[in-house]
Amino acid sequence: MIELTGVTKSYGALLALQGVDLAVRKGEMFGLIGRNGAGKSTLFQLMLGLLSADAGCVQVDGESVAGPRFRAVKRRLGYLPENIVLYDNLSGVETLRFFARLKGVDTAECMPLLEQVGLKGAAARKVREYSKGMKQRLGFAQALLGNPALLFLDEPTNGLDPEGIREFYQILKTRQEAGTTIVITSHILAEIQQRVDRLAILQGGRIRAVGSVPALRGEANLPLSMEIVTHSDDTRALVEALQRTPFGKLTIRGRHIVFECQREAKMLAIAALSPLSGHIADLQIQEPSLEDVFLGCMGVDA
């Protein structure tokens, strides 16, 4: 659905993107993560045709964003910028009808969309009376106008409460199941960890890593964390057994024993604990989080 080859973009002396190669498959939810200034917003604007690359090629749905036929492709795109600007003197439904006319979309879509994003009861209120989260919902509704084939969402849950975030991703899941391709950025890595199919990590204008979260975990070779809860405060037998194995440092807190082991040693750890199962009340295995993977790629000790 999206293909970038050797894309470079600079702003004067600042090199924002350096030789970026990236492909987003049709129908997937693809994440872009990176520190502030990593190049995510520039990449978004290039894929939307709002900026021109200094070098390289950007294609969306088979068309170059610099070509004459991309205008037709743009009509099938939806975009929610990180900082959406709305007209305070318009109501919610008037705002959505305004965007619908700009996009050439039937205004009959507006009220059902407002209901879908939870703004039906506030449709007639002026935008100036909306909270930050309500404005974000309205911005999301405008991105959904026209049932776009491709959605670009830049920090889309900014200002939403937990319930709003859950509803937002439920809508996205439904759209994706219907065939929509979604590109999303978020600084809340735990939020997208279980939701994206694949993601790219940007650093200094370059793609540092691309893949699914499990694949990136494997590439990062980060240790697992294992926590044992014993039946009593007497942990001696378990500690002695673990000390005979090649695992990391043990941390003991009352009935809790925590240690790290490499992924390939997980079954060895379980085998070492099996004869002592009568002493164990619970065992939890914690995979490295997306935040751990991200910091590892950035060269930061988590």
XYZ file of N, CA, C and O in Angstrom, residues 4 7-11 14-20 22 31-46 82 154-155 185-187 189 200-209 294 297-298:
200
model
N 8.370 3.353 0.270
C 9.365 4.423 0.229
C 10.716 3.808 -0.108
O 11.105 2.792 0.482
N 14.407 7.520 0.545
C 13.828 8.853 0.743
C 14.690 9.701 1.684
O 15.022 9.275 2.797
N 15.016 10.879 1.216
C 15.799 11.846 1.990
C 15.067 13.180 1.992
O 14.503 13.593 0.975
N 15.062 13.832 3.151
C 14.437 15.156 3.261
C 15.218 15.998 4.257
O 15.551 15.533 5.360
N 15.519 17.219 3.872
C 16.239 18.127 4.772
C 15.528 19.464 4.830
O 14.793 19.852 3.924
N 15.756 20.161 5.954
C 15.280 21.530 6.143
C 16.525 22.383 6.370
O 17.017 22.470 7.499
N 19.411 20.912 8.490
C 18.879 19.795 9.261
C 18.442 18.674 8.329
O 17.546 18.845 7.491
N 19.069 17.516 8.468
C 18.711 16.343 7.676
C 17.660 15.553 8.450
O 17.970 14.855 9.414
N 16.388 15.684 8.038
C 15.277 15.079 8.780
C 15.119 13.599 8.492
O 14.791 12.808 9.385
N 15.313 13.188 7.246
C 15.226 11.782 6.851
C 16.422 11.446 5.976
O 16.802 12.235 5.106
N 16.993 10.264 6.201
C 18.214 9.882 5.498
C 18.064 8.502 4.879
O 18.138 7.490 5.562
N 17.813 8.464 3.576
C 17.764 7.200 2.852
C 16.780 6.190 3.406
O 17.107 5.007 3.567
N 15.547 6.601 3.651
C 14.548 5.723 4.272
C 13.942 4.767 3.254
O 13.438 5.182 2.211
N 11.001 1.786 3.246
C 9.918 1.307 4.099
C 8.761 0.833 3.233
O 8.463 1.441 2.193
N 2.818 0.793 12.957
C 3.205 1.834 13.903
C 4.526 2.487 13.545
O 5.428 1.841 13.001
N 4.630 3.771 13.844
C 5.883 4.516 13.724
C 6.213 5.073 15.095
O 5.410 5.812 15.670
N 7.369 4.703 15.636
C 7.760 5.221 16.936
C 9.171 5.775 16.873
O 9.987 5.371 16.037
N 9.445 6.710 17.738
C 10.759 7.336 17.793
C 10.708 8.537 18.710
O 9.633 9.027 19.073
N 11.871 9.011 19.091
C 11.936 10.197 19.930
C 11.421 11.416 19.176
O 11.270 11.404 17.954
N 11.151 12.496 19.908
C 10.809 13.758 19.265
C 11.948 14.160 18.337
O 13.122 14.107 18.712
N 11.595 14.540 17.124
C 12.612 14.944 16.158
C 13.214 13.793 15.374
O 14.145 13.998 14.588
N 12.662 12.568 15.558
C 13.219 11.411 14.849
C 12.865 11.404 13.367
O 13.502 10.717 12.573
N 11.813 12.159 12.980
C 11.418 12.227 11.577
C 10.035 11.679 11.296
O 9.629 11.585 10.136
N 9.264 11.332 12.340
C 7.946 10.728 12.139
C 6.991 11.669 11.417
O 6.321 11.269 10.466
N 6.901 12.914 11.868
C 5.958 13.858 11.255
C 6.353 14.172 9.815
O 5.491 14.288 8.930
N 7.645 14.290 9.573
C 8.116 14.521 8.203
C 7.733 13.349 7.307
O 7.266 13.529 6.175
N 7.896 12.125 7.830
C 7.535 10.935 7.072
C 6.046 10.930 6.757
O 5.634 10.617 5.622
N 5.222 11.289 7.731
C 3.778 11.384 7.514
C 3.470 12.359 6.384
O 2.692 12.052 5.475
N 4.047 13.534 6.447
C 3.743 14.565 5.461
C 4.212 14.193 4.062
O 3.574 14.548 3.066
N 5.303 13.444 3.980
C 5.758 12.956 2.680
C 4.776 11.937 2.115
O 4.446 11.962 0.924
N -1.286 15.602 14.707
C -1.053 15.600 16.157
C -1.756 16.764 16.831
O -2.335 16.613 17.912
N -1.664 10.620 13.752
C -0.470 11.111 14.439
C -0.830 11.419 15.895
O -1.541 12.378 16.163
N -0.355 10.605 16.826
C -0.686 10.733 18.256
C -2.204 10.884 18.444
O -2.686 11.832 19.073
N 1.175 6.770 14.882
C 2.297 7.077 15.767
C 1.752 7.259 17.181
O 0.613 7.697 17.372
N 2.563 6.914 18.157
C 2.190 7.136 19.546
C 3.433 7.115 20.403
O 4.354 6.319 20.180
N 3.476 8.023 21.403
C 4.537 7.990 22.395
C 4.191 7.045 23.545
O 5.032 6.739 24.385
N 3.861 3.710 24.257
C 4.217 2.463 23.596
C 3.383 1.287 24.092
O 3.047 0.390 23.318
N 7.879 0.406 12.856
C 9.230 0.849 12.518
C 9.721 1.779 13.614
O 8.964 2.618 14.107
N 10.967 1.626 14.001
C 11.606 2.500 14.984
C 12.522 3.459 14.243
O 13.420 3.034 13.513
N 12.263 4.757 14.417
C 13.073 5.790 13.762
C 14.043 6.394 14.755
O 13.701 6.624 15.916
N 15.238 6.662 14.268
C 16.234 7.354 15.079
C 17.086 8.213 14.152
O 17.664 7.709 13.190
N 17.125 9.506 14.438
C 17.964 10.406 13.655
C 17.662 10.399 12.172
O 18.574 10.526 11.352
N 16.380 10.244 11.807
C 15.997 10.279 10.406
C 16.211 8.977 9.659
O 16.025 8.917 8.442
N 16.587 7.919 10.363
C 16.799 6.610 9.749
C 15.879 5.571 10.388
O 15.495 5.701 11.543
N 15.555 4.528 9.622
C 14.811 3.401 10.157
C 15.794 2.496 10.885
O 16.710 1.931 10.272
N 15.622 2.376 12.189
C 16.539 1.578 12.990
C 16.140 0.098 12.993
O 17.000 -0.788 13.016
N 14.835 -0.175 12.991
C 14.353 -1.553 12.994
C 12.916 -1.573 12.492
O 12.166 -0.615 12.677
N 12.355 -0.617 22.446
C 12.659 0.708 21.903
C 13.923 1.283 22.528
O 14.823 1.744 21.829
N 16.971 -0.468 21.264
C 17.362 -0.014 19.928
C 18.018 1.350 19.964
O 18.893 1.665 19.147
N 17.577 2.175 20.918
C 18.143 3.513 21.050
C 19.498 3.508 21.765
O 20.149 4.541 21.886
